[in-house]
Coordinates of C-alpha atoms in Angstrom, one line a residue:
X1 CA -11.4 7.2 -9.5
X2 CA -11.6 5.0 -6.4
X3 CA -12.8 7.1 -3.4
X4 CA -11.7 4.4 -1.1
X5 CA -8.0 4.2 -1.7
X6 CA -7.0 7.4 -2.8
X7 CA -3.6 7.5 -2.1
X8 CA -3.1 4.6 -4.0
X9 CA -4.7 6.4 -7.3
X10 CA -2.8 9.3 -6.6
X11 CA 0.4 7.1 -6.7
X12 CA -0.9 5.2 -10.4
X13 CA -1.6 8.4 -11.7
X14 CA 1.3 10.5 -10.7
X15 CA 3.7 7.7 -11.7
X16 CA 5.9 8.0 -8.5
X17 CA 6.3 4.7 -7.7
X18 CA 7.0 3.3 -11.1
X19 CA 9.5 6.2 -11.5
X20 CA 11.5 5.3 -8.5
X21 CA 12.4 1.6 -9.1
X22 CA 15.4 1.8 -6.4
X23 CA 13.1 3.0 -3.6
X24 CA 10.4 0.2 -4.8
X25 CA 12.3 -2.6 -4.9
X26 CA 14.0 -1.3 -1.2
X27 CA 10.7 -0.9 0.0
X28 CA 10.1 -4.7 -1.0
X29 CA 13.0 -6.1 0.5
X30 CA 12.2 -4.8 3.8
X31 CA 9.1 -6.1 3.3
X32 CA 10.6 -9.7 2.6
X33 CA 13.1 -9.5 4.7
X34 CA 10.9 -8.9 8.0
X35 CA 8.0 -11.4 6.6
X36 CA 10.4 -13.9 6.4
X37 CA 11.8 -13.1 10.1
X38 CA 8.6 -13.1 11.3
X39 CA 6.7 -16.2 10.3
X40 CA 9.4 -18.1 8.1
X41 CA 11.1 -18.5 4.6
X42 CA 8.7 -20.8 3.0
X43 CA 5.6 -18.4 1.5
X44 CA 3.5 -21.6 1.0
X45 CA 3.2 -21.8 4.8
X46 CA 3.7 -17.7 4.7
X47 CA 0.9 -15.6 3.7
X48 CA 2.5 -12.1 4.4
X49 CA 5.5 -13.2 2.6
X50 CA 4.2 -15.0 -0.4
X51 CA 2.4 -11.7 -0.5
X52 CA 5.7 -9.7 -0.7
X53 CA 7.1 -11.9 -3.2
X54 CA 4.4 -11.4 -5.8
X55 CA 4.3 -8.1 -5.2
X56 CA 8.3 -8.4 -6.0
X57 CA 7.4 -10.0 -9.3
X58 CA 5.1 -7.8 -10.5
X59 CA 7.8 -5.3 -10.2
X60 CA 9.9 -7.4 -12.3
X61 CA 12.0 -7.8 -9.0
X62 CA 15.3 -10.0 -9.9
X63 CA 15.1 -13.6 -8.0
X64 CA 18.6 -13.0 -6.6
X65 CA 17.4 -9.8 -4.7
X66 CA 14.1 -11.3 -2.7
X67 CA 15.7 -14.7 -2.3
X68 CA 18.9 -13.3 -0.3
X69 CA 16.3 -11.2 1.3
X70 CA 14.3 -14.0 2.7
X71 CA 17.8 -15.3 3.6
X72 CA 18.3 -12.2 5.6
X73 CA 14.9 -12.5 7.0
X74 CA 15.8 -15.9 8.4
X75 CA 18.9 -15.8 9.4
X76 CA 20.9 -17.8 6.9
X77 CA 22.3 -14.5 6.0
X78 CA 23.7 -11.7 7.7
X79 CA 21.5 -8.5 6.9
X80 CA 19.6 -5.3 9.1
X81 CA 17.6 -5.4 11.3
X82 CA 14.4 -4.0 10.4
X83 CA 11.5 -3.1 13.2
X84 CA 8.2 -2.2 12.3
X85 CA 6.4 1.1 13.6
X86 CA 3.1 2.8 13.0
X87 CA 2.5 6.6 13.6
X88 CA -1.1 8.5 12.9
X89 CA -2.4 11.2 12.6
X90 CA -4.5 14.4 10.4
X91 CA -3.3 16.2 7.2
X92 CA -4.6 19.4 6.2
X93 CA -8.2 19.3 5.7
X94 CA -8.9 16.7 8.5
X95 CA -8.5 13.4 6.0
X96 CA -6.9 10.5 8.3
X97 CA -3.0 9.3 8.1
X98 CA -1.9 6.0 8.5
X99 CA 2.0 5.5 7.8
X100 CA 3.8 2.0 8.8
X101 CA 7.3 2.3 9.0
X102 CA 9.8 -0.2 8.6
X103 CA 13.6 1.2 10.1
X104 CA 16.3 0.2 11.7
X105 CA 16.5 3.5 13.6
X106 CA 13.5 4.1 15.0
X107 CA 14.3 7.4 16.7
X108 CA 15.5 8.7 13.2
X109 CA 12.0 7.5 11.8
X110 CA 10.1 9.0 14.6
X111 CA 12.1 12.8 14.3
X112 CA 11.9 12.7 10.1
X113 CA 8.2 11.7 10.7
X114 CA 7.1 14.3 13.0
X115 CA 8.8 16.7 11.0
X116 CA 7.2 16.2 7.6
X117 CA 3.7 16.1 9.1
X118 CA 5.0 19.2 10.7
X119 CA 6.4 21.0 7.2
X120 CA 3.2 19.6 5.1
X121 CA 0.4 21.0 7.4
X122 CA -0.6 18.1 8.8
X123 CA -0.6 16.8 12.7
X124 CA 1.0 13.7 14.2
X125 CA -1.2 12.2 17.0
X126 CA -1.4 9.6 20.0
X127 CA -1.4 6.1 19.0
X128 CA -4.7 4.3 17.9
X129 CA -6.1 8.3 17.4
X130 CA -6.8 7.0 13.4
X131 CA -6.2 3.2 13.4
X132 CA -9.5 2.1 14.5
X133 CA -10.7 3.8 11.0
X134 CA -8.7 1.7 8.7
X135 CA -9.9 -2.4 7.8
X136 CA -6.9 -4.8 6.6
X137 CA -8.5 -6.1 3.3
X138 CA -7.0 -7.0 -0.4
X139 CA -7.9 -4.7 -2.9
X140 CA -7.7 -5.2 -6.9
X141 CA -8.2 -2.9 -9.3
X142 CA -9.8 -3.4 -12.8
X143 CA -10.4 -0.7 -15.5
X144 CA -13.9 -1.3 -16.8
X145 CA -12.4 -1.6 -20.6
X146 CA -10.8 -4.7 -20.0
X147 CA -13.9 -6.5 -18.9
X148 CA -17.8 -6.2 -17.9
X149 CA -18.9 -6.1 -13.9
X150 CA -20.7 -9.2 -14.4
X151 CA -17.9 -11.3 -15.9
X152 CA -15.5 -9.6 -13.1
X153 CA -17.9 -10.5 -10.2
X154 CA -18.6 -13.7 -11.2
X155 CA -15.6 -14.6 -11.1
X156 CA -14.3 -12.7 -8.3
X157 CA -17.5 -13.8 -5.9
X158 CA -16.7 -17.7 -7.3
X159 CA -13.2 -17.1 -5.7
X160 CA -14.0 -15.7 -2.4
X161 CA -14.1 -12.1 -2.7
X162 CA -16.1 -10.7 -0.3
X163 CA -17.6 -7.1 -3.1
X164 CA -17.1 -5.7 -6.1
X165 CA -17.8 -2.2 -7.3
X166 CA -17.4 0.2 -9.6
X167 CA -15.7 3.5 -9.0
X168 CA -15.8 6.2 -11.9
X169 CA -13.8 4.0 -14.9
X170 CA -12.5 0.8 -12.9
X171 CA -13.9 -1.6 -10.8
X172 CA -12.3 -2.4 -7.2
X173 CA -12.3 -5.8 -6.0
X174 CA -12.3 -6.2 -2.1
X175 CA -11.4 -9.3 -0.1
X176 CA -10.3 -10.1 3.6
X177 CA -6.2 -10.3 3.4
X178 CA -6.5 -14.5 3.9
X179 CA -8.9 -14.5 0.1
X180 CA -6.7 -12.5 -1.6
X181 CA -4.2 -14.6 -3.5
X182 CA -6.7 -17.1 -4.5
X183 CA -9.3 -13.7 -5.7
X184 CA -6.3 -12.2 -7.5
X185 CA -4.9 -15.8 -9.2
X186 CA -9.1 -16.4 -10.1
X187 CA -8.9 -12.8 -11.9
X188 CA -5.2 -13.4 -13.6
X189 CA -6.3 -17.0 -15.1
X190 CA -9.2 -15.2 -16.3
X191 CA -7.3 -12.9 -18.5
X192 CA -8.5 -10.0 -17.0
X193 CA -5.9 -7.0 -16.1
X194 CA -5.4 -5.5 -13.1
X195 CA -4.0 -1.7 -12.6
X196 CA -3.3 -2.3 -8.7
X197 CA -3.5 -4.9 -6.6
X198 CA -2.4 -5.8 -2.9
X199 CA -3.3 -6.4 0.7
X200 CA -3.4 -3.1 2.3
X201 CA -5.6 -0.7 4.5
X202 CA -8.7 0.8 3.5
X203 CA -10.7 3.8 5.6
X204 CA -14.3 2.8 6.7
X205 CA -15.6 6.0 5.5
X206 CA -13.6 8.9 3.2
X207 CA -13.7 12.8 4.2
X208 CA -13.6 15.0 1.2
X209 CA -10.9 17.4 1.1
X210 CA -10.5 20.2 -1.6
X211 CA -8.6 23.2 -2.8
X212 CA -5.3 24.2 -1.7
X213 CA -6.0 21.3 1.7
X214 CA -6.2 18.8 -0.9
X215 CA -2.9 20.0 -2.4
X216 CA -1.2 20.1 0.9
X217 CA -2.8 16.8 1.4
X218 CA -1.3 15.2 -1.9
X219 CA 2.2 17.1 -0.6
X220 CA 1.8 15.1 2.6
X221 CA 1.4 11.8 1.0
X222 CA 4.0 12.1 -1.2
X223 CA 6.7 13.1 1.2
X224 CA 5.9 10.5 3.6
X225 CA 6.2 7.2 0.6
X226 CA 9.5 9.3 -0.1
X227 CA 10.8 8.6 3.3
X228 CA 12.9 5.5 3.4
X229 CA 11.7 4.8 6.7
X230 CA 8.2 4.4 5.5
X231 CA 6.8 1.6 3.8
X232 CA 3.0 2.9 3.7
X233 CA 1.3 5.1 3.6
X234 CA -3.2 5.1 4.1
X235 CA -5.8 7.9 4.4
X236 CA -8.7 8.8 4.7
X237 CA -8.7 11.3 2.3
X238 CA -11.0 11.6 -0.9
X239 CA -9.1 14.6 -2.9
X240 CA -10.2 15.5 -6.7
X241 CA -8.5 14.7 -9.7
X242 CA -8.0 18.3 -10.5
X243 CA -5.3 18.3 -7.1
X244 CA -3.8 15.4 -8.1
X245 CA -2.1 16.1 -11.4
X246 CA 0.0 14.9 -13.5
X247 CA 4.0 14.5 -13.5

């Protein structure tokens, strides 16, 4: 189980995004929608959005939905305007939280924030209190029956990732966000499947968190990625498979 993003684990194993295909795919289109807005339509010149998009496939994502979305992003469409937010702070047991928020009412997101932090034990700080803890980097996942470490890293290294390591039964494949899509395309043409994969926020070092903390912890977590206003969610927070469950 990958100590290093947790949260993401927790969300495989507990199927809760899978099981929510509405709140994915709206989660996506905000994603789009503001990529586009932000640095264009066209995800060849587009990193973050060409990003969003395959992420939007491999959710089986109709074309029709993220193509009006990039419309909607650039204006050729008339659609919400979405502005992005980040908030930070503790959960029970003293892990790090990282949630960016993507809302068209900020003050909304800000109140329903505060209070679920509030309600799950946890404590909403200052701005730039947990930040500093998290690196931007790609992160792939690979379950060590699909393939061997050294036929993984050599081709993962060949393409520019940056390490590779094993974590109880997968490997995690890290790259700096700009090496990602041509790591993850090396590790596709390769035949080689991948259980999780995207550019997100990892925590420079993990604080262990156990018992009924890492319970309220997982509680935490899971209320905040059911918010609509949030879009993700990171910590810090190493918590054992026995407080994870299963659905």
């Amino acid at each position: 189980m990958s100590g290093h993003n947790k949260w993401s684990t927790i969300k495989h194993k507990k199927g809760a995004a899978d099981a929510k295909r509405g709140k994915v795919f709206s989660k996506l289109i905000k994603e789009i929608t503001i990529a586009a807005r932000m640095g264009g339509g066209d995800p060849d010149a587009n990193p973050r959005l060409r990003t969003a998009i395959n992420a939007a496939k491999a959710e089986n994502m109709p074309k029709d939905n993220w193509e009006r979305a990039i419309k909607k992003g650039t204006g050729e469409l008339e659609g919400v305007n979405y502005e992005e937010f980040q908030y930070e702070g503790y959960g029970p047991g003293g892990g790090a939280v990282l949630v960016e928020s993507l809302t068209d009412n900020k003050n909304r997101a800000a109140a329903e924030i505060r209070h679920i932090f509030s309600k799950c034990g946890g404590s909403l700080g200052e701005a730039g209190c947990v930040a500093w803890m998290f690196d931007k980097k790609g992160y792939i996942v690979v379950n060590q029956s699909v393939t061997d470490e050294d036929t993984l890293m050599e081709v993962a290294l060949e393409a520019g990732a940056e390490d590779v390591r094993e974590a109880g039964d997968v490997f995690e494949v890290i790259t700096q966000p700009d090496d990602y899509d041509a790591v993850k395309e090396a590790i596709d043409a390769a035949g080689i499947e991948t259980e999780d994969a995207s550019v997100t926020k990892l925590p420079q070092n993990t604080v262990e968190v156990t018992g009924k903390e890492a319970e309220q912890m997982v509680r935490l977590l899971q209320t905040l990625d059911d918010c609509d206003d949030v879009q993700n969610v990171y910590t810090s927070a190493d918590i054992p498979d026995d407080a994870i469950g299963e659905d």
